[in-house]
XYZ file of C-alpha atoms in Angstrom:
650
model
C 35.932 -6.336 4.352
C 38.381 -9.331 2.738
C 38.386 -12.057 0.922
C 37.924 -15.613 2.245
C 38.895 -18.917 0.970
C 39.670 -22.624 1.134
C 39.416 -26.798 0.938
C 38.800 -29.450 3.231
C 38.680 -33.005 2.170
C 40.063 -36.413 3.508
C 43.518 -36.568 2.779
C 45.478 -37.178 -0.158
C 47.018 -33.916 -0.959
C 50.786 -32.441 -0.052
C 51.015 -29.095 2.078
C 53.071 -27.972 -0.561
C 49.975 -28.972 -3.013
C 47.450 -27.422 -0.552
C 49.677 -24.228 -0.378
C 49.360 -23.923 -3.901
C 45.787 -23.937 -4.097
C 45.332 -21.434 -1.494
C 48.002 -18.842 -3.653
C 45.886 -19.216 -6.476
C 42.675 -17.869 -4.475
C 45.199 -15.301 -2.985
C 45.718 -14.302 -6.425
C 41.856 -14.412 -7.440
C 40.903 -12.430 -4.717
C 44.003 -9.552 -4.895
C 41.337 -6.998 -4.939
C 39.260 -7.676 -2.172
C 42.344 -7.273 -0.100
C 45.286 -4.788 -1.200
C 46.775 -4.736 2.533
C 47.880 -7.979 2.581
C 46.937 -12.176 3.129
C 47.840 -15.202 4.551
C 47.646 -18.917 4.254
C 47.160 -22.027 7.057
C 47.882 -25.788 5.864
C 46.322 -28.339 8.437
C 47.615 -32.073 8.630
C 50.713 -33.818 7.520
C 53.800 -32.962 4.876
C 52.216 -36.097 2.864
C 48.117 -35.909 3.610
C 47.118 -32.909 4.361
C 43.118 -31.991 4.953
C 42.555 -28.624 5.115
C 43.525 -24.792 4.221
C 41.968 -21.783 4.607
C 42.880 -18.230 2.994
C 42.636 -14.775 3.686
C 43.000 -11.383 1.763
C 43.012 -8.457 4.044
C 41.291 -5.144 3.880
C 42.322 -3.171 6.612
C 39.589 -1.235 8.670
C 39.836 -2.181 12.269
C 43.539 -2.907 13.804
C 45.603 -1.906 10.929
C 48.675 -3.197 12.142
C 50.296 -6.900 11.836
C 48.240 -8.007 15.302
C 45.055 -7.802 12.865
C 46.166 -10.474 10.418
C 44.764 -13.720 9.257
C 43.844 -16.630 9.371
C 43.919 -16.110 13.450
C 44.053 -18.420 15.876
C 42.339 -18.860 19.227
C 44.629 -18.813 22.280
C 44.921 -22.517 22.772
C 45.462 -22.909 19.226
C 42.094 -25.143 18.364
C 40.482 -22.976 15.922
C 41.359 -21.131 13.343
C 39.146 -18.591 11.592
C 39.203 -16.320 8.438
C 36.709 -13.436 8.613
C 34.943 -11.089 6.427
C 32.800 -8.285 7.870
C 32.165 -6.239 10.309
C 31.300 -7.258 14.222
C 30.025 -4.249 15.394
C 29.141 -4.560 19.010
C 32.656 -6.515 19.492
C 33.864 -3.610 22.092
C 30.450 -4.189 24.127
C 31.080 -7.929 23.866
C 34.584 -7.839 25.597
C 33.287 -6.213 28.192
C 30.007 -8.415 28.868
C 31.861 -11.379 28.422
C 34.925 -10.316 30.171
C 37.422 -10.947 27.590
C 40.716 -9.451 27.011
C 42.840 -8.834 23.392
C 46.232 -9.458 22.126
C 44.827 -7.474 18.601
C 42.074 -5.059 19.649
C 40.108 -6.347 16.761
C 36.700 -7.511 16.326
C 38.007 -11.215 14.346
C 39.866 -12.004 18.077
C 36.321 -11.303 19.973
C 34.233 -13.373 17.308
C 36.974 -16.107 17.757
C 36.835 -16.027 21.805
C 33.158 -16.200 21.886
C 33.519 -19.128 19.715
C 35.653 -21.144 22.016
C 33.442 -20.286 24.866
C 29.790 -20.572 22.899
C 30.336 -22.539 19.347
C 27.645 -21.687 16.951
C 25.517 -19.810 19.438
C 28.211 -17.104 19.491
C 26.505 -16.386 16.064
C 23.024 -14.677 18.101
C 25.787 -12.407 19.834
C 26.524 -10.189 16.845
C 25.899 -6.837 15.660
C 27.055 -6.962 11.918
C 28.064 -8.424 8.688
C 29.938 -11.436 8.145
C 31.120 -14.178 6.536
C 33.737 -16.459 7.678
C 35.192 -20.307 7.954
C 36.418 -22.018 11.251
C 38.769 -24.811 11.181
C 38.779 -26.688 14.464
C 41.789 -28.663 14.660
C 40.561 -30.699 17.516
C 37.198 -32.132 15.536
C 38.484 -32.089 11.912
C 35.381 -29.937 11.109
C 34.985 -26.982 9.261
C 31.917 -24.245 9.993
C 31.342 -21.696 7.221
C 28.870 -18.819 8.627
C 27.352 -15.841 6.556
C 24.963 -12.983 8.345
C 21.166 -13.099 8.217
C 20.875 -10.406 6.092
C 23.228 -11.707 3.394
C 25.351 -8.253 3.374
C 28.640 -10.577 2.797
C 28.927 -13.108 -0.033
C 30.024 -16.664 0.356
C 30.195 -19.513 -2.154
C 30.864 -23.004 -2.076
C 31.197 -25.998 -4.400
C 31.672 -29.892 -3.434
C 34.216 -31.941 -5.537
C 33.321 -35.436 -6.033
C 35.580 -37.486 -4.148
C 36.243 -41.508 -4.126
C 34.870 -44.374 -4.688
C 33.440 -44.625 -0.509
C 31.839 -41.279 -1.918
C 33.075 -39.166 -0.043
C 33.920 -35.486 -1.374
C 35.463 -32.443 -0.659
C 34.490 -28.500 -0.032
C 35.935 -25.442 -1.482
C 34.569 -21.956 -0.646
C 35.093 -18.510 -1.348
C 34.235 -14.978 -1.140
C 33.098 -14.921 -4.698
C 32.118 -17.420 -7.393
C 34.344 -16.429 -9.978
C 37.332 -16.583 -8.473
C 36.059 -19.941 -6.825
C 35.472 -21.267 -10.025
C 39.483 -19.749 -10.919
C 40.994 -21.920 -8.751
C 38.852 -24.700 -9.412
C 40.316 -25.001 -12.879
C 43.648 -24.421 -12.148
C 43.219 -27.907 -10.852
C 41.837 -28.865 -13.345
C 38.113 -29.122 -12.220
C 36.167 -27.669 -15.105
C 33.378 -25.350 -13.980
C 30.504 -24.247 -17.086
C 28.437 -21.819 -17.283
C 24.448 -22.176 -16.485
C 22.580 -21.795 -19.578
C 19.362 -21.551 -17.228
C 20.849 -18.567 -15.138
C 22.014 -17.031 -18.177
C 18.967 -17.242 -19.821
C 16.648 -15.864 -16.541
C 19.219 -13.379 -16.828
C 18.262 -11.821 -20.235
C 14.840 -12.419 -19.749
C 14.314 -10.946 -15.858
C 17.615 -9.406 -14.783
C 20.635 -10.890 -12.589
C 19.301 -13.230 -9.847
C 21.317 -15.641 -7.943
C 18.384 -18.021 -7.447
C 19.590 -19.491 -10.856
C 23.621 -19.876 -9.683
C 25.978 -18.617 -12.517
C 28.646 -21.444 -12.739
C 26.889 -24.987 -12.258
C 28.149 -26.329 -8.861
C 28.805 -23.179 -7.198
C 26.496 -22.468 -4.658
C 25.904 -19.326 -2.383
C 25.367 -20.053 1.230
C 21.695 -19.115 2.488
C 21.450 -16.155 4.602
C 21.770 -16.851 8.164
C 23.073 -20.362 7.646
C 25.450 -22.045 9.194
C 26.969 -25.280 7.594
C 29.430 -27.749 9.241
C 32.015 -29.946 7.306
C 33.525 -32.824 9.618
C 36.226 -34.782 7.904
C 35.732 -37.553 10.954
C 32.446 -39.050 8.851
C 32.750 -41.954 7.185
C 30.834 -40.538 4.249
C 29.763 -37.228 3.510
C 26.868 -37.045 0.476
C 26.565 -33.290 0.827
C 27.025 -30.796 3.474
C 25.635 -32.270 6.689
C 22.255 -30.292 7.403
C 22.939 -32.108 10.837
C 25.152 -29.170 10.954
C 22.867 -26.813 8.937
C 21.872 -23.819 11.586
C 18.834 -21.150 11.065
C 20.138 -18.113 12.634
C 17.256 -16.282 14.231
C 18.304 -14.385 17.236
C 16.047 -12.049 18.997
C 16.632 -8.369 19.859
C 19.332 -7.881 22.849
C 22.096 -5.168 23.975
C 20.849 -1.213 23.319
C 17.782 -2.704 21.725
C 14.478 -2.889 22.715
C 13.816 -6.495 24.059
C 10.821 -8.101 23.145
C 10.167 -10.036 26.177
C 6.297 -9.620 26.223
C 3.522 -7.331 25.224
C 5.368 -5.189 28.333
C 8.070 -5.357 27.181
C 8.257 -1.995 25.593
C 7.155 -0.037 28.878
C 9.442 -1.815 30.631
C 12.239 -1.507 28.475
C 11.823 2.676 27.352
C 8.725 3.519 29.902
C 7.190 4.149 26.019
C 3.512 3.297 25.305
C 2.208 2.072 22.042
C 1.390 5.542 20.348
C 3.185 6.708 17.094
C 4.974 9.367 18.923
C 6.476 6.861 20.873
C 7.479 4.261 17.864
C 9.327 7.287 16.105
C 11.143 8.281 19.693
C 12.189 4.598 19.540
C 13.340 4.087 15.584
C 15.253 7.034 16.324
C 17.023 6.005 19.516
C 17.628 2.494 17.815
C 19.180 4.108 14.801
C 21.405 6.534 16.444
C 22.506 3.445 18.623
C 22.813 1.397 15.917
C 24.923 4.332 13.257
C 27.114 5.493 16.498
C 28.532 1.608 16.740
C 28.826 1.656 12.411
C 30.853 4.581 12.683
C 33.656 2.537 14.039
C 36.767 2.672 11.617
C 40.767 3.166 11.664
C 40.374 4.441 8.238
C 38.624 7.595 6.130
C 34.983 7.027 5.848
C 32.676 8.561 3.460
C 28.666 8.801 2.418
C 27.202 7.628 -0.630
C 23.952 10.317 -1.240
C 22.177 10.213 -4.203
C 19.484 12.420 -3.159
C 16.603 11.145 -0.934
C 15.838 10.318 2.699
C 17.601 7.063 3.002
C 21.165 8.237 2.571
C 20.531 12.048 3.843
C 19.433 10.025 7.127
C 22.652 8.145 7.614
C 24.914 11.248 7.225
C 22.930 13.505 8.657
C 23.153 10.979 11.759
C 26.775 11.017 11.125
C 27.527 14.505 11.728
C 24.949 14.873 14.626
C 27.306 11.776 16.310
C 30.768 12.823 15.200
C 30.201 16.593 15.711
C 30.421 19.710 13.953
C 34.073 19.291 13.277
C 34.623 16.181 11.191
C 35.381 16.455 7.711
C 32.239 14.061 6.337
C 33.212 13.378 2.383
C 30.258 13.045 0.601
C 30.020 11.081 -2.968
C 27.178 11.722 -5.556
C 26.521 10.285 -8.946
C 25.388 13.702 -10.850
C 23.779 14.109 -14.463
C 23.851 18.029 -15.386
C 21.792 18.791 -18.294
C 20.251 15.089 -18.113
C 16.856 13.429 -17.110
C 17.178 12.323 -13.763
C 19.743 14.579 -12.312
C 19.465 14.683 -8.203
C 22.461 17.271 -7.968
C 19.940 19.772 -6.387
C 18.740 17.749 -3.553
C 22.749 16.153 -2.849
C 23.843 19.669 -3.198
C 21.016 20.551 -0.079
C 22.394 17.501 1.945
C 26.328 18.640 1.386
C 25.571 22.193 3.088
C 23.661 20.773 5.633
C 25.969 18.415 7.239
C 28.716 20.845 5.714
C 30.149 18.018 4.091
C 33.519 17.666 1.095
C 31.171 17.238 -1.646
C 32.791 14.232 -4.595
C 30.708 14.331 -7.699
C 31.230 11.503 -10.327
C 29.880 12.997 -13.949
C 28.184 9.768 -15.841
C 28.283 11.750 -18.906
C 31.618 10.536 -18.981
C 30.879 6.958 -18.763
C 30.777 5.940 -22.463
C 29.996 2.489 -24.001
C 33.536 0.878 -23.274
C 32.993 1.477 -19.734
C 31.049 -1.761 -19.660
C 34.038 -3.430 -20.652
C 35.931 -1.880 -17.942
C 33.379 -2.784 -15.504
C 33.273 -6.487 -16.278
C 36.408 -6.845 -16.261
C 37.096 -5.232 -13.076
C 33.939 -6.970 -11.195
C 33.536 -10.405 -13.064
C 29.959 -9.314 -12.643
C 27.396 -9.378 -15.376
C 25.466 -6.400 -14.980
C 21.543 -5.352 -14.735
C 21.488 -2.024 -15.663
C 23.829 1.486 -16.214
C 22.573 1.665 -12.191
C 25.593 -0.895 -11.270
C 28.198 0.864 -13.705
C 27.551 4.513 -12.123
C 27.915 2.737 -8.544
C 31.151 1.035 -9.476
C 32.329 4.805 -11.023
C 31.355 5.953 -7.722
C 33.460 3.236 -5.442
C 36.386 4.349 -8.249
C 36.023 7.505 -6.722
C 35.850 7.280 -3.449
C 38.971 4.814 -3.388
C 40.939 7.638 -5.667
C 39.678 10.582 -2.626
C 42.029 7.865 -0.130
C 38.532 6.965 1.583
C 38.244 3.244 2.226
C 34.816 2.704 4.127
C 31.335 4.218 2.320
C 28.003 3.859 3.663
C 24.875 3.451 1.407
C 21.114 3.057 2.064
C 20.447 0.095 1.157
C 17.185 -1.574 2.818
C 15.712 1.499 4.431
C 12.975 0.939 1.189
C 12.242 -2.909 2.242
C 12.463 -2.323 5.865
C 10.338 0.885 5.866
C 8.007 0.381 2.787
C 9.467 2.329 -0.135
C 8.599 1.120 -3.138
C 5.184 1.692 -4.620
C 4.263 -1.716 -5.165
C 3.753 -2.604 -1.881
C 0.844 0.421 -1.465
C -0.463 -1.160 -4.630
C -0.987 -4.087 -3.013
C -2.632 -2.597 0.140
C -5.208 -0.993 -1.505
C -5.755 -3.799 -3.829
C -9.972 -5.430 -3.322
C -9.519 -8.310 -1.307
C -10.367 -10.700 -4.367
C -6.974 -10.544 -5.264
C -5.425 -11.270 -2.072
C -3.218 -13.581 -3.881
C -1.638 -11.642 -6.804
C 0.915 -9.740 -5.186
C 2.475 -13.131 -3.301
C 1.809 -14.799 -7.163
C 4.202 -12.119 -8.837
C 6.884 -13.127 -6.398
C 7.119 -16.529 -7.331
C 9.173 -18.194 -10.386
C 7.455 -17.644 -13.624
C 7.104 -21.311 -14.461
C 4.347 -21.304 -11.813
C 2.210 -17.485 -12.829
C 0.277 -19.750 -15.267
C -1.493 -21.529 -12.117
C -4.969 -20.917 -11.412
C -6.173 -18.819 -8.724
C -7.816 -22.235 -7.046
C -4.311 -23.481 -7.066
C -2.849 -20.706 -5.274
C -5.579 -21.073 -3.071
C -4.519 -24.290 -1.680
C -0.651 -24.051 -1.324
C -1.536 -20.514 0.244
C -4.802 -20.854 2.513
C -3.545 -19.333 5.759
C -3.374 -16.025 3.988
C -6.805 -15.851 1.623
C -9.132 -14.009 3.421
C -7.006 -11.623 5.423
C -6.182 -8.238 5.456
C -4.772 -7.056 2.885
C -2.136 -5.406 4.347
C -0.959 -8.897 5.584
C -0.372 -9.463 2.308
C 1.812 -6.393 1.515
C 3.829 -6.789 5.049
C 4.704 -10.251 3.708
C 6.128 -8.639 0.273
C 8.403 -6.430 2.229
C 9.638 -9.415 4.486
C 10.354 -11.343 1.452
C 12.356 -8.375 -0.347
C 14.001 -7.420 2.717
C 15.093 -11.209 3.611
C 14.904 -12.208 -0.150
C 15.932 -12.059 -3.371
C 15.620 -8.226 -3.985
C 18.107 -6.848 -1.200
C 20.146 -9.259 -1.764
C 20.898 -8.952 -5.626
C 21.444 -5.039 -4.684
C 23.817 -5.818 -1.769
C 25.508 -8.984 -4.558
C 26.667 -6.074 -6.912
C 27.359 -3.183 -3.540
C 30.148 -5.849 -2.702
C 31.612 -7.099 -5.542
C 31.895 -3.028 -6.854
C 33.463 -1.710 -3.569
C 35.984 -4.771 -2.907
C 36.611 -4.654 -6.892
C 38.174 -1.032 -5.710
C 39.242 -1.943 -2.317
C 36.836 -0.729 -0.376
C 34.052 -1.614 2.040
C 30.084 -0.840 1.830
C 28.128 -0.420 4.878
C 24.731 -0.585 4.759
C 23.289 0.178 8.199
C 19.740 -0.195 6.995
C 20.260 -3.908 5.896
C 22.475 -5.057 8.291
C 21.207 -4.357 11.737
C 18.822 -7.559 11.610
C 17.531 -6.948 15.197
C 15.636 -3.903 14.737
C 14.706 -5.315 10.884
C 13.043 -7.925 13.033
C 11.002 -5.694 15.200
C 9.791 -3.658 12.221
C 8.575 -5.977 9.841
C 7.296 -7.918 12.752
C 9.280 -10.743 11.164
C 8.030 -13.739 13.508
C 4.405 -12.906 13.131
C 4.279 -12.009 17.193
C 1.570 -9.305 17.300
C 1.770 -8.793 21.525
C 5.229 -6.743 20.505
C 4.857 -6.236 16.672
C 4.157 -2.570 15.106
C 0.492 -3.358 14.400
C 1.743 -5.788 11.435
C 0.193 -3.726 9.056
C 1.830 -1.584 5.984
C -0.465 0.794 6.829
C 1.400 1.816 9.977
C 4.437 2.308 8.438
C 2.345 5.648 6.822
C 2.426 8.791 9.035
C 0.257 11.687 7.395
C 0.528 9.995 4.187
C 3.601 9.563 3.245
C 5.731 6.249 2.613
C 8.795 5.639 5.052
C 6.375 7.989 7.422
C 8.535 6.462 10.557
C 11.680 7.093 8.850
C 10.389 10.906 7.844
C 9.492 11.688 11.407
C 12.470 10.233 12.881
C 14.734 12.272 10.936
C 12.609 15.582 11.352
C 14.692 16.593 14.215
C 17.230 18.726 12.081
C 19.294 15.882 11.255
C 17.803 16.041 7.244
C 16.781 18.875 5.445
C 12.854 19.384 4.673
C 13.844 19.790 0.920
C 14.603 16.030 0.635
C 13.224 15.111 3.897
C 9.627 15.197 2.605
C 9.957 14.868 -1.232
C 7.609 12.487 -2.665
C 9.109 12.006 -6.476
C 12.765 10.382 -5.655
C 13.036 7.163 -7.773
C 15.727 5.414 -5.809
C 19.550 5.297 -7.047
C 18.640 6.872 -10.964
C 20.512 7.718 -13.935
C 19.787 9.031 -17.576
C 19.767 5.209 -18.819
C 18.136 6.001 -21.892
C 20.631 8.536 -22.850
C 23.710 6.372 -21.712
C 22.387 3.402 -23.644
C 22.039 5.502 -26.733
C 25.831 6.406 -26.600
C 26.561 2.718 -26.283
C 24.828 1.567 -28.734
C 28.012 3.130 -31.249
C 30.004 0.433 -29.847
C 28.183 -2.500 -28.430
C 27.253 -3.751 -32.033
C 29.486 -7.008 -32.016
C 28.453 -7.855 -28.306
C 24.517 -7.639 -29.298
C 25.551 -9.798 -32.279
C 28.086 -12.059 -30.380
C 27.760 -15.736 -31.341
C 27.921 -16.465 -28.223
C 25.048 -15.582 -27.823
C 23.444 -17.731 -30.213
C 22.398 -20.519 -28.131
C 20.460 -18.096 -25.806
C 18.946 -15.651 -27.741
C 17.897 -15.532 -31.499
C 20.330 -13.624 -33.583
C 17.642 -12.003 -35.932
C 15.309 -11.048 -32.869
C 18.981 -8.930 -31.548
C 19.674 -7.968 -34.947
C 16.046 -6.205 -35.516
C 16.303 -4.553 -31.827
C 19.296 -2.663 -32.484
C 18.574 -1.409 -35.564
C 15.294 -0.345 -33.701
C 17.424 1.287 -30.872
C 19.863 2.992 -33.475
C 16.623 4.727 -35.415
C 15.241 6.097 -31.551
C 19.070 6.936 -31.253
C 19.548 8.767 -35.040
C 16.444 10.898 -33.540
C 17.327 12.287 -30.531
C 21.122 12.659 -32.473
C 19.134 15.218 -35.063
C 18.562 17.570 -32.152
C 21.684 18.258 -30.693
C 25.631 19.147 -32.393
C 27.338 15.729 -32.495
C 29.521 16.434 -29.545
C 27.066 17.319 -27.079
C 24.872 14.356 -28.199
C 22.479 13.284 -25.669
C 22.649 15.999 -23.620
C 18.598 16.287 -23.638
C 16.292 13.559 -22.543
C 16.120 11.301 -25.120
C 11.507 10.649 -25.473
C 10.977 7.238 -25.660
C 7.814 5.172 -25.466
C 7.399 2.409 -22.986
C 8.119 -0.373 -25.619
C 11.314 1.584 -26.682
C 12.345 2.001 -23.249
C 11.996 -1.887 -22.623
C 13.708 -2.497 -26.230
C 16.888 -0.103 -24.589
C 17.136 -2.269 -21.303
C 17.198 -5.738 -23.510
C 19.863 -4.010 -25.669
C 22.058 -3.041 -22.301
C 21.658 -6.799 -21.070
C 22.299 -8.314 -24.274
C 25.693 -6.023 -24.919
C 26.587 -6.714 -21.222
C 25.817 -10.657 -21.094
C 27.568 -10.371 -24.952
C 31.153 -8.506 -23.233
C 30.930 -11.152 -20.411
C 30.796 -14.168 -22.924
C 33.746 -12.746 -24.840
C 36.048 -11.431 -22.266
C 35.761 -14.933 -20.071
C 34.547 -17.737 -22.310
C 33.368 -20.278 -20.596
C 31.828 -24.095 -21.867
C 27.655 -23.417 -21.448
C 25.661 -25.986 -20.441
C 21.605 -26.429 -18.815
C 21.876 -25.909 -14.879
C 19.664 -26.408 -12.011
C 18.629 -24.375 -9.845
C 20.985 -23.253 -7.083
């Protein structure tokens, strides 16, 4: 985990000048690498072309062998890397290679020389990187399928022949930092702003106009030997989509898995297999020079990974656990974490969000440069605070075990839907500019899927959360609140595309696909049934192992919004908000929220206020999310103002 950076154009610019730019995205970035960073300046004293950045978080190779930007043997390219490469030990030895570093950045930068962007299929991981190649002039920026790592980039209009140049970066804000340093002004988008407020943080909408987040699973080449360049070259634009290989099962045929496992296509035999991939897949994750520790807040997804843990690693390793508790509050899990902790026998963290008061936004978005969703992101990022203050540096989560394994209950909504409404699940999913269509409409733009199963319908949900927007604005906020305390999130449930692939049948090939259907991912009725039985080997305990009433990653939100409302007054009421939000429609919603607030404040002593669950109705409940994304959008505006303007769509 680091932080990644840099420019390519055509010329024009000093090394000294070039030098400069890359120290100010040092400085941007300090955060997302405490252990150290380096700089490369390509071309001549007088015209140089390129420079590329690095910020270094330590995990693998900890000494001075492991730094960057590295470059390959023979001194062509030059990478900077951010991520993880799992399988790089197995690599080296299929492909023969040998290391000066021992690190995984030296493998992903031999493969390279030998394989170019095909390397890219090879990997087991998260990344995001840049390649210079010093032969060609051209620059490759990469980023994982899954989208675990962040990467942003932003084209500078250039001269008169039109041609322009690239900057990128590991985040946007500190992208847009160094853009005005040189005095490149960067606004806000008034349309992501707004979609914001109105539907919660997405991406889709980019925050600063200009900036623009690399797809997931693309690969996009830079060559500063064209004549003209109008955008990035989709010449060079590549579609990762490799298939299954190494300790997975490979999907050959319909044979395939009898040849592979000797396994037949029986239930018993799927959950024999999920198992054996994730115990392949967590024993390879567990790889670190540094502490590691477990995020549990309580349910199946994150008892799984440490209980995996300690059935890998062995009775004697000190597992540190880290829970967000509430005592006294709606929503607290502590019972369930506290089941997990003695069964893996794990050093049990606990971060109290009573504690976390209204100016803790403050401290948030400052810290993050985030704008946040919910009090969901602030108790995370008071977790990560913790776990960096215990001296552990790597934390897994569970991320994407809902999406992959069908979680949420919208997706068995849909299933059992009548087939007349095939299409309303798939219509919910789109922009809201288009839920006004009709249903004739919908009919013709999606005609290969009226008429089928319904479960089609639901599998197709879970690909597009899993691969889409969803996961992805959960894993945005995972990685900026971890690097904002210097340390890394691993998510083996939404990185480990291969077997992701085989279980939500992802390319639609039913001779090697679990039956397509949601249906099948049910095992005696309950949701994540695979998962369940996988796990019911010992490795969770039954008290979480077959609950049926977690809620995912929860906190008393009511209650903590309540408390803030004491001091977010001015940020509802910002003016600069004005332009995006009617004053007198914020004006009449907090005084609603302070009323719900005075009530629940008449039934405790003033300094153990909002200790009980504070009883809201549904419309209060949505009036007490608008106020937290008002007051956060409000502190954002005012800590980093920033020219607003409309914004297209990223």
């Amino acid at each position: 985990m680091c932080g990644i950076g840099g420019r390519v154009d055509f010329g024009g610019r000093t090394s000294l000048e070039m030098k400069a730019i890359g120290m100010s995205m040092v400085a941007g970035m300090n955060h997302r690498g405490p252990d150290g960073f380096g700089v490369e300046v390509f071309g001549g004293e007088e015209d140089s072309i390129a420079m590329i950045m690095h910020r270094r978080l330590s995990i693998l190779g900890l000494g001075e062998q492991g730094k960057q930007p590295m470059c390959s043997s023979d001194g062509r390219y030059w990478i900077t890397f951010n991520g993880e490469i799992y399988n790089y030990l197995e690599l080296a030895l299929e492909f023969g290679l040998t290391t000066n570093t021992g690190t995984d950045t030296e493998v992903l930068l031999q493969l390279w020389s030998l394989k170019g962007v095909e390397a890219i299929a090879l990997f087991d991981g998260f990344f995001a990187f840049a390649i210079w190649d010093t032969q060609l002039k051209e620059l490759t920026l990469a980023r994982d399928k899954s989208g675990v790592k962040p990467l942003y980039y932003y084209l500078e209009e250039g001269d008169e022949a039109g041609n322009k140049s690239v900057w990128f970066g590991s985040e946007d804000f500190a992208l847009k930092q160094a853009l005005e340093l040189q005095g490149l002004e960067v606004s806000l988008s008034e349309r992501a702003l707004k979609s914001h407020l109105e539907e919660g943080a997405s991406d889709r909408n980019m925050l600063f106009n200009g900036i623009l987040e690399l797809g997931m699973g693309c690969c996009l080449t830079y060559s500063c030997l064209e004549s003209k360049l109008n955008s990035f070259s989709q010449r060079g634009c590549v579609i990762i989509k490799p298939w299954p290989s190494g300790d997975y099962l490979r999907l050959d045929d319909g044979a395939g898995w009898q040849r592979h496992l000797g396994l037949k296509k029986e239930p018993r035999n799927y959950i024999e297999l999920l198992r054996a991939q994730l115990m392949s897949g967590m024993k390879k994750r567990l790889r670190s020079d540094v502490p590691i520790g477990f995020a549990v807040s309580g349910g199946i997804d994150s008892a799984a990974l440490v209980g995996m843990a300690r059935e890998i690693m062995g009775k004697e390793a000190h597992l540190h656990v880290f829970s967000v508790v509430a005592p006294e509050m709606d929503g607290d899990e502590s019972e369930y974490q506290k089941s997990v902790v003695e069964h893996v026998g794990g050093i049990w963290h606990t971060v109290d969000v009573r504690k976390l008061d209204g100016k803790y936004l403050e401290r948030y978005i400052k810290a993050t440069h985030r704008i946040p969703v919910a009090w969901n992101n602030l108790a995370h990022f008071a977790l990560c605070e913790a776990v960096k203050a215990a001296g552990v540096t790597v934390l897994f989560n569970g991320q994407g075990a809902d999406e992959l394994f069908g979680g949420y209950p919208h997706y068995y909504k849909a299933a059992f839907w009548n087939e007349k409404n095939t299409l309303w699940p798939v219509r919910k999913k789109w922009p809201v500019d288009f839920r006004s269509a009709g249903k004739q409409w919908f009919k013709a733009l999606l005609g290969r899927w009226v008429g089928r199963p319904f479960e089609t319908c639901a599998d197709v949900l879970m690909r597009n959360d899993y691969y889409g927007e969803r996961l992805a604005q959960l894993l945005r906020f995972e990685d900026r609140n971890g690097m904002a305390c210097g340390i890394e999130s691993r998510n083996p449930f939404a990185d480990d595309y291969r077997m992701a692939d085989a279980w939500l049948s992802a390319w639609g090939d039913d001779t090697w696909s679990l039956e397509g259907s949601l249906t099948s991912k049910l095992v005696d009725g309950y949701s994540k049934g695979y998962l369940r039985k996988a796990m019911d080997v010992g490795l969770v305990p039954a008290k979480v192992l077959w609950r049926v009433d977690k809620k995912g990653f929860s906190v008393p939100k009511n209650e903590l919004t309540a408390r803030g409302l004491v001091v977010w007054e001015d940020w509802i009421l910002s003016d600069r908000l004005d332009g995006l939000v009617s004053r007198g429609r914020r004006a009449f919603a907090l005084e609603k929220g302070q009323k719900a607030r005075a009530r629940a404040k008449k039934k405790t002593d003033e300094k153990n206020i909002l200790l009980e669950f504070i009883d809201l109705n549904r419309g209060e409940e949505k009036l007490f999310d608008q106020l937290f994304r008002w007051a956060a959008m409000g502190c954002f505006l005012e800590t980093f103002p920033c020219k607003i303007e409309g914004g297209a769509d990223g």
